[in-house]
PDB file of C-alpha atoms in Angstrom:
ATOM      1  CA  MET A   1     -50.730  68.377  61.837  1.00 37.00           C
ATOM      2  CA  GLN A   2     -53.141  71.075  62.979  1.00 40.00           C
ATOM      3  CA  GLU A   3     -51.601  73.701  60.665  1.00 40.00           C
ATOM      4  CA  ARG A   4     -52.423  71.444  57.704  1.00 47.00           C
ATOM      5  CA  GLY A   5     -56.169  71.898  58.135  1.00 52.00           C
ATOM      6  CA  GLY A   6     -57.402  75.143  56.653  1.00 64.00           C
ATOM      7  CA  GLU A   7     -54.784  75.984  54.060  1.00 75.00           C
ATOM      8  CA  ALA A   8     -54.199  72.419  52.904  1.00 79.00           C
ATOM      9  CA  ILE A   9     -57.866  71.662  52.293  1.00 86.00           C
ATOM     10  CA  ASP A  10     -58.213  74.977  50.454  1.00 84.00           C
ATOM     11  CA  ARG A  11     -55.345  74.070  48.111  1.00 86.00           C
ATOM     12  CA  GLU A  12     -56.634  70.534  47.579  1.00 88.00           C
ATOM     13  CA  LEU A  13     -60.165  71.703  46.834  1.00 87.00           C
ATOM     14  CA  GLU A  14     -59.058  74.382  44.386  1.00 85.00           C
ATOM     15  CA  THR A  15     -56.773  71.944  42.598  1.00 86.00           C
ATOM     16  CA  MET A  16     -59.431  69.235  42.350  1.00 83.00           C
ATOM     17  CA  ALA A  17     -62.386  71.522  41.613  1.00 80.00           C
ATOM     18  CA  GLY A  18     -60.519  73.767  39.216  1.00 79.00           C
ATOM     19  CA  ARG A  19     -62.550  76.788  40.278  1.00 77.00           C
ATOM     20  CA  SER A  20     -62.443  78.732  43.531  1.00 79.00           C
ATOM     21  CA  GLY A  21     -66.245  79.069  43.667  1.00 82.00           C
ATOM     22  CA  ILE A  22     -66.723  75.319  43.525  1.00 85.00           C
ATOM     23  CA  ALA A  23     -63.946  74.785  46.061  1.00 86.00           C
ATOM     24  CA  GLU A  24     -65.558  77.206  48.503  1.00 89.00           C
ATOM     25  CA  GLU A  25     -68.956  75.554  48.039  1.00 88.00           C
ATOM     26  CA  VAL A  26     -67.454  72.137  48.796  1.00 88.00           C
ATOM     27  CA  LYS A  27     -65.708  73.516  51.876  1.00 91.00           C
ATOM     28  CA  GLU A  28     -68.955  75.078  53.088  1.00 91.00           C
ATOM     29  CA  SER A  29     -70.685  71.728  52.586  1.00 91.00           C
ATOM     30  CA  LEU A  30     -67.962  70.049  54.634  1.00 93.00           C
ATOM     31  CA  ARG A  31     -68.536  72.596  57.412  1.00 93.00           C
ATOM     32  CA  ARG A  32     -72.252  71.732  57.429  1.00 93.00           C
ATOM     33  CA  MET A  33     -71.565  68.001  57.318  1.00 92.00           C
ATOM     34  CA  LYS A  34     -69.148  68.124  60.238  1.00 92.00           C
ATOM     35  CA  ASP A  35     -72.089  69.130  62.402  1.00 91.00           C
ATOM     36  CA  GLY A  36     -73.927  65.932  61.477  1.00 89.00           C
ATOM     37  CA  SER A  37     -76.264  67.078  58.696  1.00 87.00           C
ATOM     38  CA  ALA A  38     -75.245  64.067  56.568  1.00 86.00           C
ATOM     39  CA  GLY A  39     -75.050  61.586  59.433  1.00 87.00           C
ATOM     40  CA  PRO A  40     -72.381  60.726  61.984  1.00 90.00           C
ATOM     41  CA  GLU A  41     -70.026  58.892  59.619  1.00 87.00           C
ATOM     42  CA  MET A  42     -69.891  61.741  57.114  1.00 88.00           C
ATOM     43  CA  ALA A  43     -69.507  64.195  60.021  1.00 92.00           C
ATOM     44  CA  GLU A  44     -66.337  62.342  61.000  1.00 90.00           C
ATOM     45  CA  VAL A  45     -65.070  62.396  57.409  1.00 89.00           C
ATOM     46  CA  ALA A  46     -65.758  66.140  57.140  1.00 92.00           C
ATOM     47  CA  ARG A  47     -64.049  66.915  60.461  1.00 93.00           C
ATOM     48  CA  ASP A  48     -61.000  64.877  59.493  1.00 91.00           C
ATOM     49  CA  LEU A  49     -60.744  66.654  56.134  1.00 91.00           C
ATOM     50  CA  LEU A  50     -61.200  70.137  57.578  1.00 91.00           C
ATOM     51  CA  GLU A  51     -58.725  69.494  60.391  1.00 91.00           C
ATOM     52  CA  GLY A  52     -56.104  68.020  58.064  1.00 88.00           C
ATOM     53  CA  ARG A  53     -56.088  64.449  59.401  1.00 90.00           C
ATOM     54  CA  ILE A  54     -56.833  63.053  55.917  1.00 88.00           C
ATOM     55  CA  ARG A  55     -56.404  64.395  52.408  1.00 88.00           C
ATOM     56  CA  LEU A  56     -59.127  64.328  49.773  1.00 86.00           C
ATOM     57  CA  ARG A  57     -57.201  62.035  47.484  1.00 84.00           C
ATOM     58  CA  ASP A  58     -56.731  59.528  50.313  1.00 86.00           C
ATOM     59  CA  LEU A  59     -60.454  59.112  51.038  1.00 85.00           C
ATOM     60  CA  SER A  60     -61.057  56.276  48.614  1.00 79.00           C
ATOM     61  CA  MET A  61     -57.970  54.360  49.738  1.00 85.00           C
ATOM     62  CA  THR A  62     -59.021  54.105  53.385  1.00 84.00           C
ATOM     63  CA  ASP A  63     -61.767  51.675  54.403  1.00 82.00           C
ATOM     64  CA  VAL A  64     -62.844  53.915  57.274  1.00 81.00           C
ATOM     65  CA  TYR A  65     -63.625  56.722  54.812  1.00 82.00           C
ATOM     66  CA  SER A  66     -64.453  54.936  51.576  1.00 84.00           C
ATOM     67  CA  GLY A  67     -67.512  53.113  52.956  1.00 84.00           C
ATOM     68  CA  PRO A  68     -69.401  56.218  54.121  1.00 83.00           C
ATOM     69  CA  LEU A  69     -68.285  58.116  51.027  1.00 82.00           C
ATOM     70  CA  MET A  70     -69.536  55.425  48.643  1.00 87.00           C
ATOM     71  CA  ASP A  71     -72.832  55.223  50.565  1.00 88.00           C
ATOM     72  CA  ALA A  72     -73.279  58.985  50.202  1.00 85.00           C
ATOM     73  CA  ILE A  73     -72.503  58.813  46.478  1.00 87.00           C
ATOM     74  CA  ASP A  74     -75.036  56.001  46.064  1.00 93.00           C
ATOM     75  CA  ARG A  75     -77.704  58.043  47.897  1.00 92.00           C
ATOM     76  CA  TYR A  76     -77.005  61.008  45.605  1.00 90.00           C
ATOM     77  CA  LYS A  77     -77.203  58.843  42.485  1.00 93.00           C
ATOM     78  CA  ARG A  78     -80.526  57.388  43.659  1.00 96.00           C
ATOM     79  CA  TRP A  79     -81.873  60.875  44.357  1.00 95.00           C
ATOM     80  CA  GLU A  80     -80.696  62.152  40.980  1.00 92.00           C
ATOM     81  CA  SER A  81     -82.150  59.150  39.132  1.00 94.00           C
ATOM     82  CA  GLU A  82     -85.575  59.939  40.563  1.00 97.00           C
ATOM     83  CA  LEU A  83     -85.616  63.488  39.185  1.00 95.00           C
ATOM     84  CA  THR A  84     -87.928  64.210  36.304  1.00 96.00           C
ATOM     85  CA  PRO A  85     -86.284  65.474  33.094  1.00 94.00           C
ATOM     86  CA  GLU A  86     -87.538  68.958  33.973  1.00 96.00           C
ATOM     87  CA  GLN A  87     -86.024  68.774  37.467  1.00 96.00           C
ATOM     88  CA  ARG A  88     -82.737  67.505  36.028  1.00 93.00           C
ATOM     89  CA  ASP A  89     -82.682  70.408  33.542  1.00 93.00           C
ATOM     90  CA  ALA A  90     -83.444  72.892  36.339  1.00 95.00           C
ATOM     91  CA  LEU A  91     -80.629  71.459  38.461  1.00 93.00           C
ATOM     92  CA  ALA A  92     -78.224  71.674  35.511  1.00 92.00           C
ATOM     93  CA  GLU A  93     -79.233  75.304  34.966  1.00 93.00           C
ATOM     94  CA  GLN A  94     -78.666  76.135  38.647  1.00 92.00           C
ATOM     95  CA  VAL A  95     -75.181  74.612  38.488  1.00 89.00           C
ATOM     96  CA  ARG A  96     -74.410  76.487  35.265  1.00 89.00           C
ATOM     97  CA  GLU A  97     -75.571  79.819  36.737  1.00 90.00           C
ATOM     98  CA  ARG A  98     -73.847  79.375  40.082  1.00 87.00           C
ATOM     99  CA  PHE A  99     -70.553  77.835  38.988  1.00 84.00           C
ATOM    100  CA  GLY A 100     -70.297  78.348  35.240  1.00 83.00           C
ATOM    101  CA  VAL A 101     -70.101  74.590  34.713  1.00 82.00           C
ATOM    102  CA  ASP A 102     -72.149  72.604  32.221  1.00 85.00           C
ATOM    103  CA  VAL A 103     -72.978  69.322  33.989  1.00 82.00           C
ATOM    104  CA  ASN A 104     -73.929  67.748  30.679  1.00 76.00           C
ATOM    105  CA  GLU A 105     -70.349  68.305  29.484  1.00 77.00           C
ATOM    106  CA  LEU A 106     -69.051  66.713  32.681  1.00 69.00           C
ATOM    107  CA  ARG A 107     -71.262  63.662  32.177  1.00 69.00           C
ATOM    108  CA  ARG A 108     -69.837  63.156  28.676  1.00 68.00           C
ATOM    109  CA  SER A 109     -66.236  63.318  29.948  1.00 61.00           C
TER     110      SER A 109
END
């Protein structure tokens, strides 16, 4: 399954993200996480994704992966909820400039 790694994750990310810039940013984040920047559990998830042992769409269906993933999502939501309105607007502007995506539109979807 080694050949699955690089090309498969690229295809999955582009399909799910809808934009190559976002896909590349996610892949770069996975590379950083695999070295432990988000903790040992997320490092394992990132390594398994990058090396093709698990697919993105399968993450939520596997207890081994869904627990750490949900914990990370909860930490992000907590962090985001503590932003001031000005910080939230600045973050939205950074996302819009970098990726051409309006996060406010995504929230309404």
